[in-house]
Coordinates of C-alpha atoms in Angstrom, one line a residue:
X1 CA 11.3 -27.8 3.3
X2 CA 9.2 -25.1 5.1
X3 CA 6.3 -26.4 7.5
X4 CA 3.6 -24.1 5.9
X5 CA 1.0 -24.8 8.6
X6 CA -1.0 -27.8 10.0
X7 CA 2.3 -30.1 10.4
X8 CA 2.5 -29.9 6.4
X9 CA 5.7 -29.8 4.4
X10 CA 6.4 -27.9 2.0
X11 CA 8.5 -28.4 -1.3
X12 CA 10.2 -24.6 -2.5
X13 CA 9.5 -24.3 -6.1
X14 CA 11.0 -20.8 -6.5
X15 CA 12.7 -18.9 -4.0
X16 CA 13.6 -15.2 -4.9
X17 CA 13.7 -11.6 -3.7
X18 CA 10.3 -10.8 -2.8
X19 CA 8.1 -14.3 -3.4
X20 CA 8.7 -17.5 -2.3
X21 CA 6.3 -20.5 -3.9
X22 CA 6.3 -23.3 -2.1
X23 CA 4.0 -27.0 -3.1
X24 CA 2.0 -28.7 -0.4
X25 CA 0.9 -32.2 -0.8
X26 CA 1.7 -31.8 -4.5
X27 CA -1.5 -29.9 -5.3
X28 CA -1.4 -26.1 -3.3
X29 CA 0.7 -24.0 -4.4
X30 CA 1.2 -20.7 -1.9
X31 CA 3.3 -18.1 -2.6
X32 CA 4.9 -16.5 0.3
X33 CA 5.5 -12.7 -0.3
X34 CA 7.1 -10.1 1.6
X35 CA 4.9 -8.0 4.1
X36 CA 3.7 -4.6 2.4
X37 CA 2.2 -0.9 3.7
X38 CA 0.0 1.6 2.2
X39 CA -0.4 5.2 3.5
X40 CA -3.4 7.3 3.5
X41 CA -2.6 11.1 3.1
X42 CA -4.7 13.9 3.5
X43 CA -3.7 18.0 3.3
X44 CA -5.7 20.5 5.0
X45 CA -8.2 20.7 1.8
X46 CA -9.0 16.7 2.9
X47 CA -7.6 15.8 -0.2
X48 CA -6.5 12.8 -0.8
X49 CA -2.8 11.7 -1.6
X50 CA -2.3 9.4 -4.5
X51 CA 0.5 8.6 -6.9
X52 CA 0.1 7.4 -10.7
X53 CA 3.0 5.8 -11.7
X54 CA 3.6 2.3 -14.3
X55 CA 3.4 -1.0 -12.8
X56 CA 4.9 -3.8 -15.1
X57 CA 2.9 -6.4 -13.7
X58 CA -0.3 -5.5 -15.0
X59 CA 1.5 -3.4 -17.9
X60 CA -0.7 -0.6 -16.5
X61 CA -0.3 3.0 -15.4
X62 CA -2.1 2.5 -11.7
X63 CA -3.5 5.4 -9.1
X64 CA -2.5 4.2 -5.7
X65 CA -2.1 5.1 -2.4
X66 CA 1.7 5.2 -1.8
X67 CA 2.8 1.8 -0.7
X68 CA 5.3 -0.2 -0.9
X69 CA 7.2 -3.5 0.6
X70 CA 8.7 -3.3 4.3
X71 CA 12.6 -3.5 3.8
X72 CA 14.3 -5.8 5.7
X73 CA 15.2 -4.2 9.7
X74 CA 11.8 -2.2 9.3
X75 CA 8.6 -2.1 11.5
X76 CA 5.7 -1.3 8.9
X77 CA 5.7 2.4 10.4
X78 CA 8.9 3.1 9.1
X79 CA 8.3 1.6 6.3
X80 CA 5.1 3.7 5.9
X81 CA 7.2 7.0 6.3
X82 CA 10.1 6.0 3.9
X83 CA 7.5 5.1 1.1
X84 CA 5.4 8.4 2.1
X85 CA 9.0 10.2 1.4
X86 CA 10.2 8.4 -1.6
X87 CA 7.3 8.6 -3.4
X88 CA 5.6 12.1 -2.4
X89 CA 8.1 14.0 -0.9
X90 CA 6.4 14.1 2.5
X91 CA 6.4 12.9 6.3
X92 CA 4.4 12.4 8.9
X93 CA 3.2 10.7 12.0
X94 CA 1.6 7.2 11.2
X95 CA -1.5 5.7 12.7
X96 CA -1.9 2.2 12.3
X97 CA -6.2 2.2 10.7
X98 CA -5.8 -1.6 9.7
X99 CA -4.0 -4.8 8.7
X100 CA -5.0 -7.8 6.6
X101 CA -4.1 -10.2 4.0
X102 CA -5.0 -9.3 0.6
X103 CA -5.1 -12.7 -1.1
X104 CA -5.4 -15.3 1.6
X105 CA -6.3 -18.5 -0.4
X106 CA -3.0 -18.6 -2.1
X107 CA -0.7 -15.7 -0.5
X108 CA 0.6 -14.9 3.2
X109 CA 1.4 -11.4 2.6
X110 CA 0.1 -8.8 5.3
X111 CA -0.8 -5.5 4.7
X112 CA -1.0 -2.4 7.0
X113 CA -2.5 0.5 5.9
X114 CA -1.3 3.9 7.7
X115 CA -2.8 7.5 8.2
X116 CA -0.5 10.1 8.3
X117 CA -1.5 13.3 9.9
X118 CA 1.1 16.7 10.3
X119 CA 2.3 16.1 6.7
X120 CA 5.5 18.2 6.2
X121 CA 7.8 18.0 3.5
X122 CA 10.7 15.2 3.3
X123 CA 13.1 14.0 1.3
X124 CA 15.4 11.2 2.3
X125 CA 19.5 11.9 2.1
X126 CA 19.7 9.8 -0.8
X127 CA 16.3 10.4 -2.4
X128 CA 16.2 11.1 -6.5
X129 CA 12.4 12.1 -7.8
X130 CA 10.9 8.7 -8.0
X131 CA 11.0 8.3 -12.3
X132 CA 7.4 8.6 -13.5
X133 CA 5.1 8.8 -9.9
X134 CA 3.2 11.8 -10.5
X135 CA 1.7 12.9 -7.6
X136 CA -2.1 13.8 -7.5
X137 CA -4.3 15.6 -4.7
X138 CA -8.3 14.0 -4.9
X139 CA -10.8 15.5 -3.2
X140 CA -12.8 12.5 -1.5
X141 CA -16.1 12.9 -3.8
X142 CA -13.6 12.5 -7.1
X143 CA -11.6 9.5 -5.0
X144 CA -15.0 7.6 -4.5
X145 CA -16.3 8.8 -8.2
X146 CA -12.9 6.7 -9.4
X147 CA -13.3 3.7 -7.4
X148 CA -16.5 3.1 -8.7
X149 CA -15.8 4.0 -11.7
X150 CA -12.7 2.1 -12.2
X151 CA -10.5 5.0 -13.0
X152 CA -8.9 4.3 -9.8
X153 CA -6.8 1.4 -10.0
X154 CA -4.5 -0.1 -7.9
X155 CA -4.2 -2.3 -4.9
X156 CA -6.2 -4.2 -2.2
X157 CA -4.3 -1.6 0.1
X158 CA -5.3 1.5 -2.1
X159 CA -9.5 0.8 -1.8
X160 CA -8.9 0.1 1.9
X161 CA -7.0 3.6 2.0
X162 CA -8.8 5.4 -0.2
X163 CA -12.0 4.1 1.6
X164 CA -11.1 5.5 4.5
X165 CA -10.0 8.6 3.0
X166 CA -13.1 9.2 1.5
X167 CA -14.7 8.5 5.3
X168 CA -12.4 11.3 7.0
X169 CA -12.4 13.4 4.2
X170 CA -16.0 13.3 4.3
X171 CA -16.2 14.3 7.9
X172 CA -14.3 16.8 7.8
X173 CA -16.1 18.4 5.3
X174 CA -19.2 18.1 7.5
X175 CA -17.7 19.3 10.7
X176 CA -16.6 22.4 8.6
X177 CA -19.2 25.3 9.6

């Protein structure tokens, strides 16, 4: 039994690698889930970094920022850069732009969403080509075009990033003489 808040017990349903659901007072279920990242990526164009790549969950090919779950022994920085390098190819330098819960009525899991600026290229030691991410460059009009669209599909964390890629994509375009 977990206290999940408030003094309340908790009775574990299901207890695996990444989600936890747990029953309070026989009626809520929450799912505890392993803390996740997203990066936003922009090259000197202020183009936006995306990857399209299958998620079996929704049984859908998804655009997304890159993102991924924070291993255990990782701050959500490094695991920012790891994801960055397994899934693009790339490093950088992380700024923390925000955090939040994605699903807070029923989930715990925390999101932080990174920028990474002085993008070089990266590969870990152990690193294969991540099977089926392709990676895509967006310039921010097309990013915002897709969100509204729907093209773009993905993640709580990917509209956050890709929000705030269109915002300093934008601006630099603007501050450009």
């Amino acid at each position: 039994m977990s206290d999940a808040g408030g003094g309340t017990a908790a009775r574990v349903i299901y207890d695996g690698h990444i989600v936890r659901l747990e029953l309070m007072e026989n009626k809520w279920e929450i799912v505890r889930h392993r803390d996740a990242v997203a990066v936003l990526a922009l090259n000197d164009q202020g183009e936006m970094l995306l990857v399209r790549q299958f998620r079996r969950a929704v049984d859908a090919l998804t655009v997304e920022a890159p993102a991924g779950l924070v291993d255990d022994g990782e701050d959500a920085a490094q695991a920012a850069r790891r994801e960055l390098q397994e899934e693009a190819g790339l490093d950088g330098d992380m700024e923390r732009l925000t955090h939040f819960y994605a699903s807070p009525g029923f989930c715990d899991e925390a999101l932080t969403v990174f920028h990474a600026t002085n993008l070089r290229e990266s590969r870990l030691p152990h690193d294969e080509d991540e099977e089926g991410i392709e990676v895509l460059w967006m310039p921010p009009a097309a990013v915002l075009d897709g969100l509204k669209d729907g093209s773009l599909t993905g993640s709580a964390s990917t509209v956050t990033a890709a929000l705030y890629g269109v915002l300093l994509g934008l601006q630099r375009a603007q501050a450009r003489p």
